[in-house]
Amino acid sequence: MTGPGFRPTHVVPPQGMPAWAAPDPSGAAVPLDALLPVQLVDRRGDWGRIVCANGWSAWVDGRLLVAVPKDPPTADAPLGHTPDPRPLLARAESALARYRTAVEDLADGGLDGEAFRQRTRGLRIGVVVDGSDVWLYDDEEGRWVYGDGTGLSTYAADSGPRAAAPPARAPTRSVVPEGER
């Protein structure tokens, strides 16, 4: 049953996910069913506040939600911004080239096993290309992203959501009385 006007923006990932009353992983979690349609209505860092069709609201790891494709824009509507996949593809290409160079140096006898391990320590890369679909590992963000050539969306993350940053405060100004200036 869906409420009037409910249009999901995302679904819960296929393995389900926990939800919290507040953006705080130390609280009690409620499991959400796999592929449950939800609306993402707010973001705080990694956290996303969702609303379900029945009006129930909770906080989840927003990086793990699976975006529901939108209808294509009409001719008179502005195109939406999607993250450009090219910088992440360039980083993956660079990491693969560094690994390939280390493998070649090892095979040519220029490195021993320990030197190879030292040179490749911390190097992480992941790329799966299947026709127009691509899955890339973003080492800087610790997440897998999915792309279709037009943009990227988070598919899976390495860790749980981090605590939300406190809201930014407006800068304070000290007031100096007229006579003391």
PDB file of N, CA, C and O in Angstrom, residues 33-68:
ATOM      1  N   ASP A  33      13.458  -4.499   4.761  1.00  0.00           N
ATOM      2  CA  ASP A  33      13.382  -5.569   3.771  1.00  0.00           C
ATOM      3  C   ASP A  33      14.115  -5.201   2.494  1.00  0.00           C
ATOM      4  O   ASP A  33      14.161  -4.028   2.105  1.00  0.00           O
ATOM      5  N   ALA A  34      14.651  -6.204   1.850  1.00  0.00           N
ATOM      6  CA  ALA A  34      15.333  -6.016   0.569  1.00  0.00           C
ATOM      7  C   ALA A  34      14.385  -5.402  -0.447  1.00  0.00           C
ATOM      8  O   ALA A  34      13.200  -5.743  -0.500  1.00  0.00           O
ATOM      9  N   LEU A  35      14.897  -4.471  -1.229  1.00  0.00           N
ATOM     10  CA  LEU A  35      14.202  -3.838  -2.346  1.00  0.00           C
ATOM     11  C   LEU A  35      12.956  -3.056  -1.938  1.00  0.00           C
ATOM     12  O   LEU A  35      12.102  -2.761  -2.773  1.00  0.00           O
ATOM     13  N   LEU A  36      12.857  -2.672  -0.661  1.00  0.00           N
ATOM     14  CA  LEU A  36      11.760  -1.837  -0.191  1.00  0.00           C
ATOM     15  C   LEU A  36      11.855  -0.466  -0.855  1.00  0.00           C
ATOM     16  O   LEU A  36      12.896   0.182  -0.787  1.00  0.00           O
ATOM     17  N   PRO A  37      10.796   0.010  -1.514  1.00  0.00           N
ATOM     18  CA  PRO A  37      10.845   1.336  -2.130  1.00  0.00           C
ATOM     19  C   PRO A  37      10.803   2.430  -1.057  1.00  0.00           C
ATOM     20  O   PRO A  37      10.003   2.355  -0.127  1.00  0.00           O
ATOM     21  N   VAL A  38      11.663   3.428  -1.190  1.00  0.00           N
ATOM     22  CA  VAL A  38      11.735   4.536  -0.231  1.00  0.00           C
ATOM     23  C   VAL A  38      11.987   5.845  -0.975  1.00  0.00           C
ATOM     24  O   VAL A  38      12.429   5.841  -2.117  1.00  0.00           O
ATOM     25  N   GLN A  39      11.697   6.950  -0.299  1.00  0.00           N
ATOM     26  CA  GLN A  39      12.064   8.278  -0.797  1.00  0.00           C
ATOM     27  C   GLN A  39      13.209   8.777   0.060  1.00  0.00           C
ATOM     28  O   GLN A  39      13.113   8.774   1.292  1.00  0.00           O
ATOM     29  N   LEU A  40      14.290   9.208  -0.558  1.00  0.00           N
ATOM     30  CA  LEU A  40      15.396   9.840   0.146  1.00  0.00           C
ATOM     31  C   LEU A  40      15.049  11.317   0.257  1.00  0.00           C
ATOM     32  O   LEU A  40      14.918  12.006  -0.756  1.00  0.00           O
ATOM     33  N   VAL A  41      14.882  11.809   1.504  1.00  0.00           N
ATOM     34  CA  VAL A  41      14.413  13.184   1.693  1.00  0.00           C
ATOM     35  C   VAL A  41      15.442  14.096   2.346  1.00  0.00           C
ATOM     36  O   VAL A  41      15.251  15.315   2.369  1.00  0.00           O
ATOM     37  N   ASP A  42      16.524  13.540   2.897  1.00  0.00           N
ATOM     38  CA  ASP A  42      17.524  14.377   3.565  1.00  0.00           C
ATOM     39  C   ASP A  42      18.842  13.629   3.576  1.00  0.00           C
ATOM     40  O   ASP A  42      18.867  12.401   3.555  1.00  0.00           O
ATOM     41  N   ARG A  43      19.931  14.377   3.617  1.00  0.00           N
ATOM     42  CA  ARG A  43      21.285  13.802   3.709  1.00  0.00           C
ATOM     43  C   ARG A  43      22.047  14.531   4.790  1.00  0.00           C
ATOM     44  O   ARG A  43      21.950  15.745   4.923  1.00  0.00           O
ATOM     45  N   ARG A  44      22.851  13.787   5.538  1.00  0.00           N
ATOM     46  CA  ARG A  44      23.815  14.319   6.500  1.00  0.00           C
ATOM     47  C   ARG A  44      25.053  13.440   6.413  1.00  0.00           C
ATOM     48  O   ARG A  44      25.118  12.385   7.023  1.00  0.00           O
ATOM     49  N   GLY A  45      26.019  13.878   5.647  1.00  0.00           N
ATOM     50  CA  GLY A  45      27.213  13.064   5.440  1.00  0.00           C
ATOM     51  C   GLY A  45      26.818  11.763   4.754  1.00  0.00           C
ATOM     52  O   GLY A  45      26.161  11.770   3.717  1.00  0.00           O
ATOM     53  N   ASP A  46      27.212  10.628   5.336  1.00  0.00           N
ATOM     54  CA  ASP A  46      26.882   9.313   4.786  1.00  0.00           C
ATOM     55  C   ASP A  46      25.432   8.926   5.058  1.00  0.00           C
ATOM     56  O   ASP A  46      24.911   7.999   4.450  1.00  0.00           O
ATOM     57  N   TRP A  47      24.793   9.611   5.972  1.00  0.00           N
ATOM     58  CA  TRP A  47      23.434   9.276   6.392  1.00  0.00           C
ATOM     59  C   TRP A  47      22.399   9.817   5.424  1.00  0.00           C
ATOM     60  O   TRP A  47      22.550  10.899   4.870  1.00  0.00           O
ATOM     61  N   GLY A  48      21.332   9.066   5.262  1.00  0.00           N
ATOM     62  CA  GLY A  48      20.199   9.514   4.466  1.00  0.00           C
ATOM     63  C   GLY A  48      18.920   9.256   5.244  1.00  0.00           C
ATOM     64  O   GLY A  48      18.749   8.193   5.832  1.00  0.00           O
ATOM     65  N   ARG A  49      18.047  10.259   5.289  1.00  0.00           N
ATOM     66  CA  ARG A  49      16.741  10.053   5.932  1.00  0.00           C
ATOM     67  C   ARG A  49      15.775   9.630   4.842  1.00  0.00           C
ATOM     68  O   ARG A  49      15.643  10.283   3.815  1.00  0.00           O
ATOM     69  N   ILE A  50      15.118   8.511   5.082  1.00  0.00           N
ATOM     70  CA  ILE A  50      14.181   7.954   4.112  1.00  0.00           C
ATOM     71  C   ILE A  50      12.771   8.005   4.669  1.00  0.00           C
ATOM     72  O   ILE A  50      12.566   8.031   5.884  1.00  0.00           O
ATOM     73  N   VAL A  51      11.822   8.019   3.752  1.00  0.00           N
ATOM     74  CA  VAL A  51      10.408   7.909   4.109  1.00  0.00           C
ATOM     75  C   VAL A  51       9.843   6.755   3.302  1.00  0.00           C
ATOM     76  O   VAL A  51      10.094   6.650   2.093  1.00  0.00           O
ATOM     77  N   CYS A  52       9.105   5.894   3.985  1.00  0.00           N
ATOM     78  CA  CYS A  52       8.474   4.750   3.323  1.00  0.00           C
ATOM     79  C   CYS A  52       7.075   5.143   2.848  1.00  0.00           C
ATOM     80  O   CYS A  52       6.542   6.182   3.227  1.00  0.00           O
ATOM     81  N   ALA A  53       6.463   4.288   2.056  1.00  0.00           N
ATOM     82  CA  ALA A  53       5.143   4.566   1.485  1.00  0.00           C
ATOM     83  C   ALA A  53       4.089   4.809   2.555  1.00  0.00           C
ATOM     84  O   ALA A  53       3.157   5.576   2.342  1.00  0.00           O
ATOM     85  N   ASN A  54       4.249   4.187   3.724  1.00  0.00           N
ATOM     86  CA  ASN A  54       3.265   4.360   4.794  1.00  0.00           C
ATOM     87  C   ASN A  54       3.552   5.583   5.673  1.00  0.00           C
ATOM     88  O   ASN A  54       2.883   5.796   6.672  1.00  0.00           O
ATOM     89  N   GLY A  55       4.583   6.382   5.301  1.00  0.00           N
ATOM     90  CA  GLY A  55       4.910   7.588   6.055  1.00  0.00           C
ATOM     91  C   GLY A  55       5.976   7.403   7.123  1.00  0.00           C
ATOM     92  O   GLY A  55       6.453   8.374   7.700  1.00  0.00           O
ATOM     93  N   TRP A  56       6.367   6.162   7.389  1.00  0.00           N
ATOM     94  CA  TRP A  56       7.393   5.900   8.408  1.00  0.00           C
ATOM     95  C   TRP A  56       8.727   6.439   7.915  1.00  0.00           C
ATOM     96  O   TRP A  56       9.081   6.297   6.748  1.00  0.00           O
ATOM     97  N   SER A  57       9.476   7.074   8.812  1.00  0.00           N
ATOM     98  CA  SER A  57      10.748   7.693   8.455  1.00  0.00           C
ATOM     99  C   SER A  57      11.864   7.108   9.315  1.00  0.00           C
ATOM    100  O   SER A  57      11.638   6.776  10.481  1.00  0.00           O
ATOM    101  N   ALA A  58      13.053   7.010   8.739  1.00  0.00           N
ATOM    102  CA  ALA A  58      14.210   6.484   9.470  1.00  0.00           C
ATOM    103  C   ALA A  58      15.485   6.984   8.796  1.00  0.00           C
ATOM    104  O   ALA A  58      15.456   7.541   7.704  1.00  0.00           O
ATOM    105  N   TRP A  59      16.616   6.756   9.470  1.00  0.00           N
ATOM    106  CA  TRP A  59      17.936   7.103   8.935  1.00  0.00           C
ATOM    107  C   TRP A  59      18.654   5.822   8.543  1.00  0.00           C
ATOM    108  O   TRP A  59      18.593   4.820   9.262  1.00  0.00           O
ATOM    109  N   VAL A  60      19.315   5.864   7.391  1.00  0.00           N
ATOM    110  CA  VAL A  60      20.047   4.705   6.866  1.00  0.00           C
ATOM    111  C   VAL A  60      21.399   5.173   6.338  1.00  0.00           C
ATOM    112  O   VAL A  60      21.649   6.371   6.208  1.00  0.00           O
ATOM    113  N   ASP A  61      22.261   4.214   6.016  1.00  0.00           N
ATOM    114  CA  ASP A  61      23.516   4.529   5.324  1.00  0.00           C
ATOM    115  C   ASP A  61      23.118   4.878   3.893  1.00  0.00           C
ATOM    116  O   ASP A  61      22.869   4.006   3.070  1.00  0.00           O
ATOM    117  N   GLY A  62      23.031   6.159   3.603  1.00  0.00           N
ATOM    118  CA  GLY A  62      22.545   6.624   2.314  1.00  0.00           C
ATOM    119  C   GLY A  62      23.385   6.183   1.138  1.00  0.00           C
ATOM    120  O   GLY A  62      22.903   6.139   0.003  1.00  0.00           O
ATOM    121  N   ARG A  63      24.649   5.825   1.393  1.00  0.00           N
ATOM    122  CA  ARG A  63      25.522   5.377   0.300  1.00  0.00           C
ATOM    123  C   ARG A  63      25.075   4.049  -0.275  1.00  0.00           C
ATOM    124  O   ARG A  63      25.418   3.706  -1.404  1.00  0.00           O
ATOM    125  N   LEU A  64      24.322   3.274   0.499  1.00  0.00           N
ATOM    126  CA  LEU A  64      23.950   1.928   0.069  1.00  0.00           C
ATOM    127  C   LEU A  64      22.619   1.865  -0.655  1.00  0.00           C
ATOM    128  O   LEU A  64      22.292   0.831  -1.251  1.00  0.00           O
ATOM    129  N   LEU A  65      21.836   2.935  -0.609  1.00  0.00           N
ATOM    130  CA  LEU A  65      20.550   2.924  -1.301  1.00  0.00           C
ATOM    131  C   LEU A  65      20.762   2.797  -2.804  1.00  0.00           C
ATOM    132  O   LEU A  65      21.709   3.340  -3.357  1.00  0.00           O
ATOM    133  N   VAL A  66      19.873   2.081  -3.449  1.00  0.00           N
ATOM    134  CA  VAL A  66      19.952   1.882  -4.897  1.00  0.00           C
ATOM    135  C   VAL A  66      18.971   2.854  -5.543  1.00  0.00           C
ATOM    136  O   VAL A  66      17.771   2.812  -5.276  1.00  0.00           O
ATOM    137  N   ALA A  67      19.495   3.737  -6.395  1.00  0.00           N
ATOM    138  CA  ALA A  67      18.658   4.753  -7.039  1.00  0.00           C
ATOM    139  C   ALA A  67      17.689   4.108  -8.015  1.00  0.00           C
ATOM    140  O   ALA A  67      18.031   3.181  -8.737  1.00  0.00           O
ATOM    141  N   VAL A  68      16.469   4.626  -8.014  1.00  0.00           N
ATOM    142  CA  VAL A  68      15.454   4.203  -8.970  1.00  0.00           C
ATOM    143  C   VAL A  68      15.608   5.090 -10.201  1.00  0.00           C
ATOM    144  O   VAL A  68      15.651   6.316 -10.073  1.00  0.00           O
TER     145      VAL A  68
END
